[in-house]
PDB file of C-alpha atoms in Angstrom:
ATOM      1  CA  MET A 276    -178.581  63.304 -40.849  1.00  0.00           C
ATOM      2  CA  TYR A 277    -179.643  60.879 -43.571  1.00  0.00           C
ATOM      3  CA  GLN A 278    -182.948  59.270 -42.581  1.00  0.00           C
ATOM      4  CA  ILE A 279    -183.676  55.590 -43.296  1.00  0.00           C
ATOM      5  CA  GLY A 280    -187.058  53.897 -43.074  1.00  0.00           C
ATOM      6  CA  TRP A 281    -186.886  50.185 -42.209  1.00  0.00           C
ATOM      7  CA  PHE A 282    -189.644  47.761 -43.244  1.00  0.00           C
ATOM      8  CA  SER A 283    -189.595  44.189 -41.933  1.00  0.00           C
ATOM      9  CA  THR A 284    -191.848  41.305 -40.998  1.00  0.00           C
ATOM     10  CA  GLY A 285    -189.264  40.226 -38.418  1.00  0.00           C
ATOM     11  CA  ARG A 286    -189.518  36.526 -39.199  1.00  0.00           C
ATOM     12  CA  GLY A 287    -186.198  35.253 -37.911  1.00  0.00           C
ATOM     13  CA  LYS A 288    -182.447  35.525 -37.419  1.00  0.00           C
ATOM     14  CA  GLY A 289    -181.858  37.128 -40.817  1.00  0.00           C
ATOM     15  CA  SER A 290    -184.090  40.106 -40.009  1.00  0.00           C
ATOM     16  CA  ARG A 291    -182.434  40.583 -36.626  1.00  0.00           C
ATOM     17  CA  GLY A 292    -178.948  40.159 -38.045  1.00  0.00           C
ATOM     18  CA  LEU A 293    -179.477  42.780 -40.730  1.00  0.00           C
ATOM     19  CA  LEU A 294    -180.869  45.319 -38.273  1.00  0.00           C
ATOM     20  CA  GLN A 295    -177.956  44.675 -35.916  1.00  0.00           C
ATOM     21  CA  THR A 296    -175.464  45.065 -38.766  1.00  0.00           C
ATOM     22  CA  ALA A 297    -177.020  48.392 -39.742  1.00  0.00           C
ATOM     23  CA  GLN A 298    -177.048  49.665 -36.165  1.00  0.00           C
ATOM     24  CA  ASP A 299    -173.443  48.571 -35.603  1.00  0.00           C
ATOM     25  CA  SER A 300    -172.413  50.410 -38.781  1.00  0.00           C
ATOM     26  CA  ILE A 301    -174.203  53.550 -37.609  1.00  0.00           C
ATOM     27  CA  LYS A 302    -172.726  53.342 -34.110  1.00  0.00           C
ATOM     28  CA  SER A 303    -169.187  52.882 -35.453  1.00  0.00           C
ATOM     29  CA  GLY A 304    -169.545  55.876 -37.769  1.00  0.00           C
ATOM     30  CA  GLU A 305    -169.129  53.774 -40.892  1.00  0.00           C
ATOM     31  CA  LEU A 306    -172.674  54.662 -41.928  1.00  0.00           C
ATOM     32  CA  GLU A 307    -173.554  58.300 -41.277  1.00  0.00           C
ATOM     33  CA  ALA A 308    -177.289  57.865 -41.089  1.00  0.00           C
ATOM     34  CA  LYS A 309    -180.144  57.226 -38.699  1.00  0.00           C
ATOM     35  CA  ILE A 310    -182.923  54.653 -38.809  1.00  0.00           C
ATOM     36  CA  ALA A 311    -185.891  57.000 -38.508  1.00  0.00           C
ATOM     37  CA  PHE A 312    -188.367  54.212 -37.834  1.00  0.00           C
ATOM     38  CA  VAL A 313    -188.923  50.482 -38.085  1.00  0.00           C
ATOM     39  CA  PHE A 314    -192.261  49.360 -39.493  1.00  0.00           C
ATOM     40  CA  CYS A 315    -193.228  45.741 -38.836  1.00  0.00           C
ATOM     41  CA  SER A 316    -196.146  43.999 -40.533  1.00  0.00           C
ATOM     42  CA  ARG A 317    -196.647  41.840 -37.444  1.00  0.00           C
ATOM     43  CA  GLU A 318    -197.478  42.774 -33.873  1.00  0.00           C
ATOM     44  CA  TYR A 319    -196.458  41.423 -30.486  1.00  0.00           C
ATOM     45  CA  GLY A 320    -197.923  37.995 -29.804  1.00  0.00           C
ATOM     46  CA  GLU A 321    -198.098  36.732 -33.395  1.00  0.00           C
ATOM     47  CA  THR A 322    -194.841  34.754 -33.415  1.00  0.00           C
ATOM     48  CA  GLU A 323    -191.978  34.298 -30.987  1.00  0.00           C
ATOM     49  CA  ALA A 324    -189.423  35.277 -33.648  1.00  0.00           C
ATOM     50  CA  THR A 325    -191.175  38.564 -34.360  1.00  0.00           C
ATOM     51  CA  ASP A 326    -191.503  39.311 -30.641  1.00  0.00           C
ATOM     52  CA  ILE A 327    -187.719  38.994 -30.325  1.00  0.00           C
ATOM     53  CA  PHE A 328    -187.268  41.334 -33.292  1.00  0.00           C
ATOM     54  CA  LEU A 329    -189.669  43.939 -31.883  1.00  0.00           C
ATOM     55  CA  LYS A 330    -187.929  43.847 -28.496  1.00  0.00           C
ATOM     56  CA  MET A 331    -184.624  44.368 -30.294  1.00  0.00           C
ATOM     57  CA  VAL A 332    -185.969  47.477 -32.039  1.00  0.00           C
ATOM     58  CA  GLU A 333    -187.185  48.884 -28.729  1.00  0.00           C
ATOM     59  CA  ASP A 334    -183.830  48.143 -27.075  1.00  0.00           C
ATOM     60  CA  TYR A 335    -182.174  50.197 -29.834  1.00  0.00           C
ATOM     61  CA  GLN A 336    -184.654  52.991 -29.009  1.00  0.00           C
ATOM     62  CA  ILE A 337    -185.742  53.213 -32.638  1.00  0.00           C
ATOM     63  CA  PRO A 338    -189.310  54.467 -33.186  1.00  0.00           C
ATOM     64  CA  LEU A 339    -191.413  51.358 -33.834  1.00  0.00           C
ATOM     65  CA  VAL A 340    -194.696  51.121 -35.719  1.00  0.00           C
ATOM     66  CA  THR A 341    -196.487  47.763 -35.918  1.00  0.00           C
ATOM     67  CA  PHE A 342    -199.583  46.874 -37.907  1.00  0.00           C
ATOM     68  CA  SER A 343    -200.577  43.245 -38.429  1.00  0.00           C
ATOM     69  CA  TYR A 344    -201.446  42.413 -42.007  1.00  0.00           C
ATOM     70  CA  GLN A 345    -202.907  39.079 -40.884  1.00  0.00           C
ATOM     71  CA  LYS A 346    -205.314  40.761 -38.479  1.00  0.00           C
ATOM     72  CA  PHE A 347    -206.186  43.389 -41.080  1.00  0.00           C
ATOM     73  CA  LYS A 348    -206.814  40.727 -43.713  1.00  0.00           C
ATOM     74  CA  SER A 349    -209.077  38.752 -41.373  1.00  0.00           C
ATOM     75  CA  ARG A 350    -211.330  41.777 -40.939  1.00  0.00           C
ATOM     76  CA  VAL A 351    -212.178  42.137 -44.637  1.00  0.00           C
ATOM     77  CA  LYS A 352    -214.923  40.209 -46.389  1.00  0.00           C
ATOM     78  CA  PRO A 353    -213.894  36.746 -47.720  1.00  0.00           C
ATOM     79  CA  SER A 354    -214.480  37.801 -51.320  1.00  0.00           C
ATOM     80  CA  GLU A 355    -212.110  40.737 -50.866  1.00  0.00           C
ATOM     81  CA  SER A 356    -209.328  38.543 -49.505  1.00  0.00           C
ATOM     82  CA  GLU A 357    -209.285  36.193 -52.482  1.00  0.00           C
ATOM     83  CA  PRO A 358    -206.321  36.595 -54.865  1.00  0.00           C
ATOM     84  CA  VAL A 359    -206.881  38.777 -57.907  1.00  0.00           C
ATOM     85  CA  VAL A 360    -205.056  37.695 -61.048  1.00  0.00           C
ATOM     86  CA  THR A 361    -204.640  41.122 -62.632  1.00  0.00           C
ATOM     87  CA  SER A 362    -203.735  43.179 -59.557  1.00  0.00           C
ATOM     88  CA  SER A 363    -203.302  43.104 -55.793  1.00  0.00           C
ATOM     89  CA  PRO A 364    -206.354  42.084 -53.756  1.00  0.00           C
ATOM     90  CA  SER A 365    -208.272  45.069 -52.419  1.00  0.00           C
ATOM     91  CA  TRP A 366    -207.245  44.436 -48.807  1.00  0.00           C
ATOM     92  CA  ARG A 367    -203.579  44.910 -49.748  1.00  0.00           C
ATOM     93  CA  LEU A 368    -204.190  48.372 -51.170  1.00  0.00           C
ATOM     94  CA  ASP A 369    -206.237  49.335 -48.128  1.00  0.00           C
ATOM     95  CA  TYR A 370    -203.547  47.936 -45.850  1.00  0.00           C
ATOM     96  CA  ASP A 371    -200.831  50.033 -47.495  1.00  0.00           C
ATOM     97  CA  ARG A 372    -202.994  53.147 -47.242  1.00  0.00           C
ATOM     98  CA  GLU A 373    -203.303  52.557 -43.508  1.00  0.00           C
ATOM     99  CA  VAL A 374    -199.552  51.927 -43.202  1.00  0.00           C
ATOM    100  CA  MET A 375    -198.789  55.236 -44.923  1.00  0.00           C
ATOM    101  CA  LYS A 376    -201.245  56.971 -42.618  1.00  0.00           C
ATOM    102  CA  GLN A 377    -199.492  55.548 -39.555  1.00  0.00           C
ATOM    103  CA  LEU A 378    -196.102  56.657 -40.926  1.00  0.00           C
ATOM    104  CA  GLN A 379    -197.192  60.145 -41.977  1.00  0.00           C
ATOM    105  CA  ASP A 380    -195.083  61.885 -39.315  1.00  0.00           C
ATOM    106  CA  PHE A 381    -191.879  60.318 -40.664  1.00  0.00           C
ATOM    107  CA  HIS A 382    -190.017  61.636 -43.692  1.00  0.00           C
ATOM    108  CA  PRO A 383    -187.302  59.118 -44.643  1.00  0.00           C
ATOM    109  CA  ASP A 384    -184.799  59.867 -47.385  1.00  0.00           C
ATOM    110  CA  LEU A 385    -184.748  56.184 -48.316  1.00  0.00           C
ATOM    111  CA  CYS A 386    -186.506  53.003 -47.212  1.00  0.00           C
ATOM    112  CA  VAL A 387    -185.235  49.422 -47.072  1.00  0.00           C
ATOM    113  CA  LEU A 388    -187.357  46.299 -47.364  1.00  0.00           C
ATOM    114  CA  ALA A 389    -185.416  44.149 -44.911  1.00  0.00           C
ATOM    115  CA  GLY A 390    -187.201  40.822 -44.766  1.00  0.00           C
ATOM    116  CA  TYR A 391    -190.555  42.433 -45.557  1.00  0.00           C
ATOM    117  CA  MET A 392    -192.832  39.646 -46.732  1.00  0.00           C
ATOM    118  CA  LEU A 393    -195.433  41.708 -48.575  1.00  0.00           C
ATOM    119  CA  ILE A 394    -195.301  43.025 -52.138  1.00  0.00           C
ATOM    120  CA  VAL A 395    -195.722  46.770 -51.785  1.00  0.00           C
ATOM    121  CA  SER A 396    -198.457  48.486 -53.760  1.00  0.00           C
ATOM    122  CA  ALA A 397    -197.909  51.107 -56.450  1.00  0.00           C
ATOM    123  CA  LYS A 398    -199.184  53.772 -54.033  1.00  0.00           C
ATOM    124  CA  MET A 399    -196.553  52.852 -51.486  1.00  0.00           C
ATOM    125  CA  CYS A 400    -193.813  52.838 -54.129  1.00  0.00           C
ATOM    126  CA  GLN A 401    -194.879  56.321 -55.226  1.00  0.00           C
ATOM    127  CA  LYS A 402    -194.784  57.562 -51.641  1.00  0.00           C
ATOM    128  CA  TYR A 403    -191.351  56.186 -50.731  1.00  0.00           C
ATOM    129  CA  ASP A 404    -188.136  55.259 -52.510  1.00  0.00           C
ATOM    130  CA  MET A 405    -187.870  51.654 -51.338  1.00  0.00           C
ATOM    131  CA  LEU A 406    -184.959  49.295 -51.924  1.00  0.00           C
ATOM    132  CA  ASN A 407    -185.172  45.520 -52.082  1.00  0.00           C
ATOM    133  CA  LEU A 408    -182.442  42.867 -52.287  1.00  0.00           C
ATOM    134  CA  HIS A 409    -182.424  40.321 -55.101  1.00  0.00           C
ATOM    135  CA  PRO A 410    -179.889  37.433 -54.889  1.00  0.00           C
ATOM    136  CA  ALA A 411    -178.629  37.666 -58.472  1.00  0.00           C
ATOM    137  CA  ALA A 412    -176.571  39.981 -60.636  1.00  0.00           C
ATOM    138  CA  PRO A 413    -178.306  42.411 -63.016  1.00  0.00           C
ATOM    139  CA  ASP A 414    -179.705  40.451 -65.974  1.00  0.00           C
ATOM    140  CA  GLY A 415    -179.367  37.284 -63.887  1.00  0.00           C
ATOM    141  CA  PRO A 416    -182.100  34.766 -63.063  1.00  0.00           C
ATOM    142  CA  THR A 417    -185.305  35.803 -61.331  1.00  0.00           C
ATOM    143  CA  GLY A 418    -187.056  33.993 -58.504  1.00  0.00           C
ATOM    144  CA  THR A 419    -186.078  32.981 -54.987  1.00  0.00           C
ATOM    145  CA  TRP A 420    -182.430  32.443 -54.096  1.00  0.00           C
ATOM    146  CA  GLN A 421    -182.979  28.696 -54.441  1.00  0.00           C
ATOM    147  CA  GLU A 422    -184.464  29.125 -57.924  1.00  0.00           C
ATOM    148  CA  VAL A 423    -181.666  31.500 -58.909  1.00  0.00           C
ATOM    149  CA  ILE A 424    -178.913  29.038 -57.983  1.00  0.00           C
ATOM    150  CA  LEU A 425    -180.609  26.120 -59.725  1.00  0.00           C
ATOM    151  CA  LYS A 426    -180.871  28.209 -62.907  1.00  0.00           C
ATOM    152  CA  LEU A 427    -177.202  29.223 -62.634  1.00  0.00           C
ATOM    153  CA  ILE A 428    -176.131  25.574 -62.467  1.00  0.00           C
ATOM    154  CA  GLU A 429    -178.511  24.567 -65.242  1.00  0.00           C
ATOM    155  CA  ASN A 430    -177.197  27.356 -67.491  1.00  0.00           C
ATOM    156  CA  ASN A 431    -173.533  26.648 -66.681  1.00  0.00           C
ATOM    157  CA  ALA A 432    -173.174  30.300 -65.637  1.00  0.00           C
ATOM    158  CA  LYS A 433    -169.779  31.923 -65.178  1.00  0.00           C
ATOM    159  CA  GLN A 434    -170.739  34.469 -62.535  1.00  0.00           C
ATOM    160  CA  THR A 435    -173.525  35.659 -60.287  1.00  0.00           C
ATOM    161  CA  GLY A 436    -173.969  38.302 -57.635  1.00  0.00           C
ATOM    162  CA  ALA A 437    -176.529  40.308 -55.732  1.00  0.00           C
ATOM    163  CA  MET A 438    -178.282  43.581 -56.344  1.00  0.00           C
ATOM    164  CA  MET A 439    -180.430  46.191 -54.696  1.00  0.00           C
ATOM    165  CA  HIS A 440    -183.256  47.388 -56.887  1.00  0.00           C
ATOM    166  CA  LEU A 441    -185.950  50.004 -56.567  1.00  0.00           C
ATOM    167  CA  ALA A 442    -189.138  48.345 -55.375  1.00  0.00           C
ATOM    168  CA  THR A 443    -192.127  48.530 -57.681  1.00  0.00           C
ATOM    169  CA  SER A 444    -195.543  46.874 -57.612  1.00  0.00           C
ATOM    170  CA  GLU A 445    -194.070  44.219 -59.941  1.00  0.00           C
ATOM    171  CA  LEU A 446    -191.928  41.780 -57.976  1.00  0.00           C
ATOM    172  CA  ASP A 447    -188.181  42.066 -58.749  1.00  0.00           C
ATOM    173  CA  LYS A 448    -188.845  44.284 -61.792  1.00  0.00           C
ATOM    174  CA  GLY A 449    -187.614  47.644 -60.490  1.00  0.00           C
ATOM    175  CA  PRO A 450    -184.501  49.401 -61.843  1.00  0.00           C
ATOM    176  CA  VAL A 451    -181.125  48.245 -60.522  1.00  0.00           C
ATOM    177  CA  VAL A 452    -179.738  50.596 -57.873  1.00  0.00           C
ATOM    178  CA  THR A 453    -176.502  48.877 -56.795  1.00  0.00           C
ATOM    179  CA  TYR A 454    -174.928  45.497 -57.391  1.00  0.00           C
ATOM    180  CA  CYS A 455    -171.899  43.286 -56.936  1.00  0.00           C
ATOM    181  CA  THR A 456    -170.748  40.227 -58.853  1.00  0.00           C
ATOM    182  CA  PHE A 457    -168.468  37.268 -58.229  1.00  0.00           C
ATOM    183  CA  PRO A 458    -167.237  34.360 -60.384  1.00  0.00           C
ATOM    184  CA  ILE A 459    -168.578  30.846 -59.916  1.00  0.00           C
ATOM    185  CA  LYS A 460    -165.938  29.321 -62.186  1.00  0.00           C
ATOM    186  CA  GLY A 461    -162.380  28.760 -61.011  1.00  0.00           C
ATOM    187  CA  GLU A 462    -161.441  27.865 -57.444  1.00  0.00           C
ATOM    188  CA  PRO A 463    -163.167  26.661 -55.320  1.00  0.00           C
ATOM    189  CA  PHE A 464    -166.033  25.889 -57.724  1.00  0.00           C
ATOM    190  CA  ASP A 465    -164.357  23.982 -60.573  1.00  0.00           C
ATOM    191  CA  ARG A 466    -164.069  20.578 -58.887  1.00  0.00           C
ATOM    192  CA  TYR A 467    -167.870  20.390 -58.627  1.00  0.00           C
ATOM    193  CA  TRP A 468    -168.483  21.689 -62.149  1.00  0.00           C
ATOM    194  CA  GLN A 469    -166.080  19.037 -63.474  1.00  0.00           C
ATOM    195  CA  GLU A 470    -167.808  16.220 -61.592  1.00  0.00           C
ATOM    196  CA  ILE A 471    -171.219  17.362 -62.813  1.00  0.00           C
ATOM    197  CA  GLU A 472    -169.945  17.455 -66.396  1.00  0.00           C
ATOM    198  CA  LYS A 473    -168.260  14.050 -66.476  1.00  0.00           C
ATOM    199  CA  LEU A 474    -170.630  11.900 -64.405  1.00  0.00           C
ATOM    200  CA  PRO A 475    -173.860  10.266 -65.709  1.00  0.00           C
ATOM    201  CA  ALA A 476    -177.101  12.102 -64.982  1.00  0.00           C
ATOM    202  CA  ASN A 477    -178.346   9.336 -62.666  1.00  0.00           C
ATOM    203  CA  SER A 478    -175.091   9.045 -60.713  1.00  0.00           C
ATOM    204  CA  PRO A 479    -175.384   9.637 -56.938  1.00  0.00           C
ATOM    205  CA  ARG A 480    -171.957  11.293 -57.044  1.00  0.00           C
ATOM    206  CA  ARG A 481    -173.216  13.750 -59.659  1.00  0.00           C
ATOM    207  CA  HIS A 482    -176.166  14.601 -57.426  1.00  0.00           C
ATOM    208  CA  ASP A 483    -173.782  15.124 -54.488  1.00  0.00           C
ATOM    209  CA  ALA A 484    -171.535  17.370 -56.599  1.00  0.00           C
ATOM    210  CA  LYS A 485    -174.512  19.433 -57.718  1.00  0.00           C
ATOM    211  CA  ASP A 486    -175.676  19.781 -54.123  1.00  0.00           C
ATOM    212  CA  SER A 487    -172.188  20.828 -52.992  1.00  0.00           C
ATOM    213  CA  LEU A 488    -171.958  23.404 -55.786  1.00  0.00           C
ATOM    214  CA  PHE A 489    -175.404  24.735 -54.846  1.00  0.00           C
ATOM    215  CA  LYS A 490    -174.320  25.196 -51.218  1.00  0.00           C
ATOM    216  CA  LEU A 491    -171.009  26.801 -52.199  1.00  0.00           C
ATOM    217  CA  ILE A 492    -172.657  29.349 -54.478  1.00  0.00           C
ATOM    218  CA  ARG A 493    -175.132  30.169 -51.718  1.00  0.00           C
ATOM    219  CA  GLN A 494    -172.328  30.588 -49.189  1.00  0.00           C
ATOM    220  CA  HIS A 495    -170.494  33.094 -51.388  1.00  0.00           C
ATOM    221  CA  GLY A 496    -173.676  34.959 -52.257  1.00  0.00           C
ATOM    222  CA  LEU A 497    -174.941  35.137 -48.685  1.00  0.00           C
ATOM    223  CA  ALA A 498    -171.602  36.521 -47.496  1.00  0.00           C
ATOM    224  CA  ARG A 499    -172.147  39.522 -49.787  1.00  0.00           C
ATOM    225  CA  GLU A 500    -175.779  40.333 -49.031  1.00  0.00           C
ATOM    226  CA  PHE A 501    -175.431  42.278 -45.771  1.00  0.00           C
ATOM    227  CA  PRO A 502    -172.304  44.143 -46.978  1.00  0.00           C
ATOM    228  CA  LEU A 503    -174.133  45.130 -50.172  1.00  0.00           C
ATOM    229  CA  ILE A 504    -177.105  46.507 -48.243  1.00  0.00           C
ATOM    230  CA  ILE A 505    -174.919  48.534 -45.867  1.00  0.00           C
ATOM    231  CA  SER A 506    -172.618  49.752 -48.660  1.00  0.00           C
ATOM    232  CA  THR A 507    -175.682  50.814 -50.634  1.00  0.00           C
ATOM    233  CA  LEU A 508    -176.992  52.868 -47.724  1.00  0.00           C
ATOM    234  CA  LYS A 509    -173.528  54.348 -47.302  1.00  0.00           C
ATOM    235  CA  ALA A 510    -173.378  55.323 -50.989  1.00  0.00           C
ATOM    236  CA  PHE A 511    -176.688  57.168 -50.623  1.00  0.00           C
ATOM    237  CA  SER A 512    -175.733  58.884 -47.364  1.00  0.00           C
ATOM    238  CA  GLU A 513    -172.478  60.058 -48.986  1.00  0.00           C
ATOM    239  CA  CYS A 514    -174.409  61.350 -52.032  1.00  0.00           C
ATOM    240  CA  ARG A 515    -172.519  59.099 -54.450  1.00  0.00           C
ATOM    241  CA  ILE A 516    -175.885  58.130 -55.894  1.00  0.00           C
ATOM    242  CA  LYS A 517    -179.439  59.385 -55.563  1.00  0.00           C
ATOM    243  CA  ILE A 518    -182.894  58.554 -56.891  1.00  0.00           C
ATOM    244  CA  ILE A 519    -184.698  61.190 -58.944  1.00  0.00           C
ATOM    245  CA  GLU A 520    -188.073  60.387 -60.513  1.00  0.00           C
ATOM    246  CA  GLY A 521    -187.378  56.668 -60.392  1.00  0.00           C
ATOM    247  CA  LYS A 522    -183.933  56.949 -61.997  1.00  0.00           C
ATOM    248  CA  ILE A 523    -180.560  56.226 -60.410  1.00  0.00           C
ATOM    249  CA  ILE A 524    -178.323  59.294 -60.700  1.00  0.00           C
ATOM    250  CA  ASN A 525    -174.547  59.460 -60.152  1.00  0.00           C
ATOM    251  CA  THR A 526    -172.434  62.340 -58.821  1.00  0.00           C
ATOM    252  CA  GLU A 527    -172.277  63.875 -62.300  1.00  0.00           C
ATOM    253  CA  GLY A 528    -176.046  64.068 -62.418  1.00  0.00           C
ATOM    254  CA  LYS A 529    -176.276  61.369 -65.080  1.00  0.00           C
ATOM    255  CA  PRO A 530    -178.622  58.363 -64.992  1.00  0.00           C
ATOM    256  CA  ILE A 531    -176.877  55.007 -64.591  1.00  0.00           C
ATOM    257  CA  LYS A 532    -177.986  51.383 -64.848  1.00  0.00           C
ATOM    258  CA  GLY A 533    -176.860  50.444 -61.370  1.00  0.00           C
ATOM    259  CA  TYR A 534    -173.876  51.465 -59.242  1.00  0.00           C
ATOM    260  CA  ASN A 535    -171.182  48.785 -59.204  1.00  0.00           C
ATOM    261  CA  LEU A 536    -169.984  48.044 -55.664  1.00  0.00           C
ATOM    262  CA  THR A 537    -168.086  44.843 -56.495  1.00  0.00           C
ATOM    263  CA  ALA A 538    -164.634  46.089 -55.455  1.00  0.00           C
ATOM    264  CA  GLU A 539    -165.966  47.524 -52.199  1.00  0.00           C
ATOM    265  CA  ILE A 540    -167.824  44.325 -51.345  1.00  0.00           C
ATOM    266  CA  ASP A 541    -164.887  42.082 -52.277  1.00  0.00           C
ATOM    267  CA  ASN A 542    -162.683  44.021 -49.848  1.00  0.00           C
ATOM    268  CA  GLN A 543    -165.182  43.387 -47.075  1.00  0.00           C
ATOM    269  CA  VAL A 544    -165.658  39.659 -47.650  1.00  0.00           C
ATOM    270  CA  THR A 545    -162.010  38.762 -48.346  1.00  0.00           C
ATOM    271  CA  GLY A 546    -161.033  36.170 -45.762  1.00  0.00           C
ATOM    272  CA  ALA A 547    -164.583  35.952 -44.406  1.00  0.00           C
ATOM    273  CA  ILE A 548    -165.504  32.945 -46.551  1.00  0.00           C
ATOM    274  CA  LEU A 549    -163.825  29.745 -45.400  1.00  0.00           C
TER     275      LEU A 549
END
């Protein structure tokens, strides 16, 4: 059985929803895999939202490992906890070493950063193949999903998407593993593009149109994020792709620059976006 490692900070509904989606896919047989463990960087009692997440993991009877990064950070000397410009602060490297020690009895085939709020160290990336979601197509804008959408509107972009990339110690710099794209020109986007183009920059209506376009792009992108994550795990469990020495390999044994799941994702979201 394909073994998945699950890393999360368990901050809110998104973390719980993704775990539930994965478990539902496993239970239905759509995803032939098993979540070998859930690692959470918070412990019981830190936040109500995380407590709900941890209880959910236990209810699913998934092995749970918790280790609070906030508590760990508070135990180091103040000078060690200060940000370092050229690399991660020393406490982060020590924290990841301790995490790997606590997970040493698990041997996942693949790990997912599912709402994990820490940048993983190079040591951790060398230990595990870890996937992270970025809310843009390959070669698209970098940054948070908010920053991505603002750049798309500013650049008058024709399409966007989402991708899973291999986590590295450099944020959002790892090689593309899977992706999907969708157009943001044509229906139902054009009415807002047209208003933005024709109205004066200081017009309240132009601001409203820009805000509506922003929300619409987010709606279409968000609808694809969970399906992309699950379809990516499915592609790995079915051996359609694999990771060898940091490269994405297809069924022919050839390296590829990302596995295109657009058609598969479109089939899943058709009719789901109102």
